Every structure is written in structure tokens, then in C-alpha cells.
mmCIF file of C-alpha atoms in Angstrom:
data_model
loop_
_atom_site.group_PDB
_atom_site.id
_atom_site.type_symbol
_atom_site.label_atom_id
_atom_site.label_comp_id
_atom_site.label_asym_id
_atom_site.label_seq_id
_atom_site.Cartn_x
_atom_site.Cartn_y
_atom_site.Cartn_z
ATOM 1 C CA UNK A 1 -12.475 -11.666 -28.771
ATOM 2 C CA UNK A 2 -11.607 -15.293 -27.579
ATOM 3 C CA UNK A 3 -10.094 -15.405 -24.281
ATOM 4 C CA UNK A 4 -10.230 -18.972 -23.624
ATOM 5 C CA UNK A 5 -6.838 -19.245 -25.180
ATOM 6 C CA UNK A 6 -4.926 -16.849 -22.609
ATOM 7 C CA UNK A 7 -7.003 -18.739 -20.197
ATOM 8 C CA UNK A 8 -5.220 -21.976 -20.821
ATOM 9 C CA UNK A 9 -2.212 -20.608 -21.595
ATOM 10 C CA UNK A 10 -1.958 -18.455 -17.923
ATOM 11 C CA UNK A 11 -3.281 -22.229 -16.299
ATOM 12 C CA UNK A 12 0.448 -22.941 -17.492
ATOM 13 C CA UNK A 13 2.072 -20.407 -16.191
ATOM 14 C CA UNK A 14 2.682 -18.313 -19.092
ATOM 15 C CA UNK A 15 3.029 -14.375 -17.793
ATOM 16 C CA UNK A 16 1.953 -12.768 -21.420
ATOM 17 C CA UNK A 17 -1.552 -14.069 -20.386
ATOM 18 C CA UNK A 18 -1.454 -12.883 -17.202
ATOM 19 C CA UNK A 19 -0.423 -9.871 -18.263
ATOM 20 C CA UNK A 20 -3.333 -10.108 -21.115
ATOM 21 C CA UNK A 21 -5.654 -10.740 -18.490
ATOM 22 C CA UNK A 22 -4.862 -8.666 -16.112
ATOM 23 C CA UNK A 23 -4.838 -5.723 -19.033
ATOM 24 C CA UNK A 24 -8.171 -6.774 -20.012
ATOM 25 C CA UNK A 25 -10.018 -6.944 -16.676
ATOM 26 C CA UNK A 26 -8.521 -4.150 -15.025
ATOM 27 C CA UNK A 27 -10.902 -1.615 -15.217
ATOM 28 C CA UNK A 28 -13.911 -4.007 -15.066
ATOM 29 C CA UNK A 29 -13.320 -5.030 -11.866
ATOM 30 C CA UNK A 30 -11.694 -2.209 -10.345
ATOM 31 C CA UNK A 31 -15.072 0.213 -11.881
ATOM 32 C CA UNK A 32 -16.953 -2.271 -10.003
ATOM 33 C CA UNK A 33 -15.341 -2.016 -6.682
ATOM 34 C CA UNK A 34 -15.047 1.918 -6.711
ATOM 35 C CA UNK A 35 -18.795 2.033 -6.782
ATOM 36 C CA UNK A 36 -19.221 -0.682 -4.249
ATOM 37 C CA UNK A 37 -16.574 1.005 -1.951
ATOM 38 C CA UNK A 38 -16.878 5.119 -3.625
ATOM 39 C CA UNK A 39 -13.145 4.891 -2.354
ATOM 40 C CA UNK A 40 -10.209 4.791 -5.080
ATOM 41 C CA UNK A 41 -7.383 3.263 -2.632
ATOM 42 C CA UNK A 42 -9.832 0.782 -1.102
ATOM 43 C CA UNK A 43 -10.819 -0.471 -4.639
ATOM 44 C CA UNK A 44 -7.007 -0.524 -6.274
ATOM 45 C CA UNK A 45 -6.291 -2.456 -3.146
ATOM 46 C CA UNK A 46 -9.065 -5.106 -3.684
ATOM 47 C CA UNK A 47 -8.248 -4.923 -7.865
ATOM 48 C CA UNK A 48 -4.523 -6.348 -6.916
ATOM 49 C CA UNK A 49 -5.703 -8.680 -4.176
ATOM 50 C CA UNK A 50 -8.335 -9.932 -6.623
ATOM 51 C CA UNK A 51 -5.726 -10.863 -9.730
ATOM 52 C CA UNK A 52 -3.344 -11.943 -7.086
ATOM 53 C CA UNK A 53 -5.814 -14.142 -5.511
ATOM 54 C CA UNK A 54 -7.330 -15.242 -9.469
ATOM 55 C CA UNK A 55 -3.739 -16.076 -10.966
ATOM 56 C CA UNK A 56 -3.149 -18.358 -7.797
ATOM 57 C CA UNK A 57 -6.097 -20.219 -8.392
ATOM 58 C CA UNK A 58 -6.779 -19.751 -11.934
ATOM 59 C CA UNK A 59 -6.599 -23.701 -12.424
ATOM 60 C CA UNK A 60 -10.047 -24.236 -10.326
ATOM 61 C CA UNK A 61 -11.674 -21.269 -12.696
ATOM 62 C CA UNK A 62 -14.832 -22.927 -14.387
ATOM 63 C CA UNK A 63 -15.485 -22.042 -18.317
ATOM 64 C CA UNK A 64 -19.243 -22.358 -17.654
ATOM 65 C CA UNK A 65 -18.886 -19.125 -16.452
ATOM 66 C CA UNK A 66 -17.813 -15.882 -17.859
ATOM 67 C CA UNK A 67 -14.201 -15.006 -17.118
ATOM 68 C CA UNK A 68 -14.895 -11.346 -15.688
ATOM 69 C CA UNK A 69 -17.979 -12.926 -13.751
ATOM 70 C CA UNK A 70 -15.465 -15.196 -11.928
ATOM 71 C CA UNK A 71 -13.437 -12.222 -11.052
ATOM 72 C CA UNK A 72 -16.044 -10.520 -9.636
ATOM 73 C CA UNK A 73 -16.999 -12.929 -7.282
ATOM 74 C CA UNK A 74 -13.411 -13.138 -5.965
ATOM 75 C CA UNK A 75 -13.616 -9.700 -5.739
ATOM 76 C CA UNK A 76 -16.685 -9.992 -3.833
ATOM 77 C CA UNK A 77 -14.895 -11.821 -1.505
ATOM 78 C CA UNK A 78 -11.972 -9.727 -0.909
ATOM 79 C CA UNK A 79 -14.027 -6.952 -0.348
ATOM 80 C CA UNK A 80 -16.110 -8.802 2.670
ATOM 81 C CA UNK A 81 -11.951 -9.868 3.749
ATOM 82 C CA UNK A 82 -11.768 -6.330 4.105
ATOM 83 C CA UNK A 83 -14.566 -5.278 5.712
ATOM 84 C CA UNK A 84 -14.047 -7.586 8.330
ATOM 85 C CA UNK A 85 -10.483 -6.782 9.039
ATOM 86 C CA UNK A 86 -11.411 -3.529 9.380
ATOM 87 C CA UNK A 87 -14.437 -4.147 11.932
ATOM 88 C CA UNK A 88 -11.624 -6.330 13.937
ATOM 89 C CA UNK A 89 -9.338 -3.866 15.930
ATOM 90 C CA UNK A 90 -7.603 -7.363 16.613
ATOM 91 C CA UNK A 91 -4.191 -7.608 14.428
ATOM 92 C CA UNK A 92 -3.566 -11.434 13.832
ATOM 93 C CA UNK A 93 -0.570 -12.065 11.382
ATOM 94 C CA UNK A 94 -2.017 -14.738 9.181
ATOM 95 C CA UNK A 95 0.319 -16.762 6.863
ATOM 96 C CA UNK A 96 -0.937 -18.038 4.089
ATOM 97 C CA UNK A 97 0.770 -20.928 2.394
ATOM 98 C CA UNK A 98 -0.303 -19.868 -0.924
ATOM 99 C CA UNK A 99 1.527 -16.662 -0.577
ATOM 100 C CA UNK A 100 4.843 -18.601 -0.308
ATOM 101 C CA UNK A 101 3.965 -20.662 -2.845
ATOM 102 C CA UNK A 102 2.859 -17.672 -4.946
ATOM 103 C CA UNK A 103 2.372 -18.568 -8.997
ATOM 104 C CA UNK A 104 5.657 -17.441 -10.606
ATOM 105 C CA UNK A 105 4.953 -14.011 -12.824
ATOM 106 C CA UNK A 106 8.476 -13.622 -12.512
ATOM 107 C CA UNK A 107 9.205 -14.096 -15.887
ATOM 108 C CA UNK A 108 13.204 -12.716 -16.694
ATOM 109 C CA UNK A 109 12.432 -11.997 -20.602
ATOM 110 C CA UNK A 110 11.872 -8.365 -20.765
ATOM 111 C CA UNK A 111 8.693 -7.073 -21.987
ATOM 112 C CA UNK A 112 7.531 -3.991 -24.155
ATOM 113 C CA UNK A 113 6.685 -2.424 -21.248
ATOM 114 C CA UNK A 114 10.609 -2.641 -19.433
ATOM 115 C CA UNK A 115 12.431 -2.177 -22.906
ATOM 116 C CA UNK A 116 9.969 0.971 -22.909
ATOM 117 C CA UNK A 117 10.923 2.114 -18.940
ATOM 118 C CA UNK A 118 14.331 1.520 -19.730
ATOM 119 C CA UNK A 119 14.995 3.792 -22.802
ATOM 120 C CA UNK A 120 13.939 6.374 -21.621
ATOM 121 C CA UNK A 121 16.316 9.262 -20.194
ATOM 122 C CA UNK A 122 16.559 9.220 -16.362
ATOM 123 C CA UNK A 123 14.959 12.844 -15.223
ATOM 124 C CA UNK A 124 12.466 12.078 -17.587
ATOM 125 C CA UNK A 125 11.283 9.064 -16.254
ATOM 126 C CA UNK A 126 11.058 9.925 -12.579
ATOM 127 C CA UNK A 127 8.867 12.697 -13.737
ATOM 128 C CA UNK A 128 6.606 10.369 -15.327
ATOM 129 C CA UNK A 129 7.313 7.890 -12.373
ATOM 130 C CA UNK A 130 6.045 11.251 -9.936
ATOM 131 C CA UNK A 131 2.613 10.748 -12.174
ATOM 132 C CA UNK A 132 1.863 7.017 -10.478
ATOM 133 C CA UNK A 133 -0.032 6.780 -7.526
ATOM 134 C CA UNK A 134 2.199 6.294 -3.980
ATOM 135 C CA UNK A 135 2.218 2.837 -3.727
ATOM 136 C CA UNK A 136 2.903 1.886 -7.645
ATOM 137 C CA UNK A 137 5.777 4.433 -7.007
ATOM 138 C CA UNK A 138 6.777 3.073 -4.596
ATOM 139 C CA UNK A 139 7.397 -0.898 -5.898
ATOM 140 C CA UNK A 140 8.823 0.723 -9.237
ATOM 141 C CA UNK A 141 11.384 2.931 -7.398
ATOM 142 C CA UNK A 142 12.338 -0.199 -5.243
ATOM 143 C CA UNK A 143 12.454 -2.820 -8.297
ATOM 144 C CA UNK A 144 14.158 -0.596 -10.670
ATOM 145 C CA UNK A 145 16.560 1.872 -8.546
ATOM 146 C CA UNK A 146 16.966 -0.272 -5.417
ATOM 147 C CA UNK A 147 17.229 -3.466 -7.666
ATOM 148 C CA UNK A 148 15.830 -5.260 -5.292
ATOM 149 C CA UNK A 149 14.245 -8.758 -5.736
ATOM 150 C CA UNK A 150 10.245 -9.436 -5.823
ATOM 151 C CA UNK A 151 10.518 -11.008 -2.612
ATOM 152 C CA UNK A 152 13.040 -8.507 -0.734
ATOM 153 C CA UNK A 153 9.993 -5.771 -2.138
ATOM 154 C CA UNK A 154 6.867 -8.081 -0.762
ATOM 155 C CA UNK A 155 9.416 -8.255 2.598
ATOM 156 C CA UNK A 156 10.066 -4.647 3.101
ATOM 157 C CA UNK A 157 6.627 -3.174 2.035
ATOM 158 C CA UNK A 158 4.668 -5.975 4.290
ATOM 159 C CA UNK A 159 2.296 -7.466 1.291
ATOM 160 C CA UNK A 160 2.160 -11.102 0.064
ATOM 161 C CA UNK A 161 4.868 -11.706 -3.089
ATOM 162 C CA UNK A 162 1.667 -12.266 -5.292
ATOM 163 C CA UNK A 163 0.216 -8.870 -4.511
ATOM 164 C CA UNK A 164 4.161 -7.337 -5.680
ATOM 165 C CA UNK A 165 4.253 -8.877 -8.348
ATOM 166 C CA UNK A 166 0.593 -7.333 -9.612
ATOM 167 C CA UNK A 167 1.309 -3.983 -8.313
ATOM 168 C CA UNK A 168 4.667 -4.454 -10.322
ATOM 169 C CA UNK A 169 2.896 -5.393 -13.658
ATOM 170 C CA UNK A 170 -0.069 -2.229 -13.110
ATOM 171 C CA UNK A 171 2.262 -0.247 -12.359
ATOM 172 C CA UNK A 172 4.730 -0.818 -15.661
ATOM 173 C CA UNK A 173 1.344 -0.801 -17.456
ATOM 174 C CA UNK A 174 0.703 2.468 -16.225
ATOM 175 C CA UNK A 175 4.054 4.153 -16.745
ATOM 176 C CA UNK A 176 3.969 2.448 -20.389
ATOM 177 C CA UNK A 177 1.160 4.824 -21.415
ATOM 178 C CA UNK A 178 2.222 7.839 -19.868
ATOM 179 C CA UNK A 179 5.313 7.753 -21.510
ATOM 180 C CA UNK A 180 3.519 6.709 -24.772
ATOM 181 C CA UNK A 181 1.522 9.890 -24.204
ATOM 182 C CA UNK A 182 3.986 12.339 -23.066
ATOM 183 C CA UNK A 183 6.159 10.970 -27.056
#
């Protein structure tokens, strides 16, 4: 399958590739990182962090090399991010001007995966909701039932707007299929 198209296309901006991408890469990347780190949190955490970090600088991403190679390597570094954090008991807030300037996945259309969410009758879906990990929960409960923007969510929960907005797509993602399953 040719992915240079979605490539380009996601270099503009367009959130179907992203969303492609993401879809496509998820579990190579986060399979890597659960056997580098044999802990399921630690990799999720360093999957989002990786896309975030790959869809803000997907315009310096170099076709010589594979796409999933590329993410790796970010991945790579995340991971040693991480590491080092942890070894440093000292807490320094770092702003990163990327983060504000975060690439906008915000994208208003509704996709499958909403129109899907939002047919479905309310007990129902926070059952299925109940079958996400915590912290996908967590940013569906706020964006859908709290309404609340991607930026008020990325405020109250403490993460970068990027990393929201990835844990927002997953997490739709996610609930898509178990409610596909559960038909």
C-alpha cells in the first residue's frame, strides 16, 4: 500500500491522513515500545507523545527513509525523554513553543468514528466507554459530556494540546470498534 500520498496530504494539514497514519502505525510503534519498556502505560504514553511529536514535525520527515522507521526513532527519543525525567527528582515546567503552536487536528467535520459515538443510546455507550483504558476515558468523558474545548482538556488534565488531541483520536478509534463489535 502507498503511503506517500497521506504523507503529503497530512504535510498539509489534512486530519484524514493523520488519522490514516496514526491508524496504520499504531500498533507498530506502540509493540515496539512495550517490549523496550515491558510496561503498557509507559509505552501508550510514549505511542501519543511519539504521533504528537511526528504530526508537529511531519514536514522535516525524509522519504529516503521508511515512514514507520522515522517513527521509531522519534520514539526512541521520547523514550530516553522519559527515562531521564524520571532519573531527575527535579520538576522543571518546560514550555515548549511547539505545543502552543500545536498542528491543528481539530478538524469540525465529523468523522465515522463521532457519527458512530453519537448514535448510539446513552447507557450503552458509557458501558462501552467503561471498556477504555483511564486516561482515554477520561478525555472522551471531558470532550463529549463536559463539552469542553481541546485546549480547556490539555489545560485541566496538564498535557500539551498535541498529546489531547491524539489521545482524543485513539481513543474514538478505540470506542469505534468496540461498539462495532458489541453490533
Amino acid at each position: 500500500m502507498e503511503i506517500k500520498p497521506y504523507i503529503d496530504k497530512a504535510k498539509q494539514g489534512d486530519q484524514v491522513a493523520f488519522t490514516f497514519l496514526l491508524d496504520r502505525y499504531w500498533n507498530e510503534v506502540y509493540g515496539f515500545m512495550l517490549k523496550r519498556t515491558e510496561n503498557e502505560t509507559d509505552a501508550e504514553d510514549i505511542t501519543i507523545e511519539t504521533f504528537s511529536k511526528a504530526f508537529d514535525k511531519i514536514a522535516t520527515y525524509n522519504p529516503e527513509f521508511k515512514f514507520s522507521t522515522w517513527l521509531i526513532a522519534i520514539a526512541k527519543n521520547v523514550h530516553i525523554d522519559l527515562l531521564r525525567k524520571k532519573k531527575s527528582s527535579l520538576f522543571i515546567e518546560i514550555t515548549d513553543e511547539e505545543d502552543h503552536q500545536a498542528y491543528n487536528v481539530a478538524d469540525t467535520a465529523p468523522s465515522a468514528e463521532d457519527e458512530l459515538i453519537t448514535e448510539q443510546n446513552l447507557s450503552q455507550l458509557l458501558r462501552f466507554i467503561k471498556e477504555l483504558k483511564p486516561h482515554y476515558q477520561e478525555v472522551i468523558q471531558l470532550r463529549y459530556f463536559q463539552e469542553m474545548s481541546y485546549q480547556e482538556i490539555s489545560d485541566k488534565i496538564g498535557e500539551p494540546l498535541s498529546n489531547v488531541k491524539i489521545k482524543l483520536l485513539r481513543a474514538k478509534k478505540l470506542l469505534a470498534e468496540i461498539i462495532q463489535e458489541r453490533r
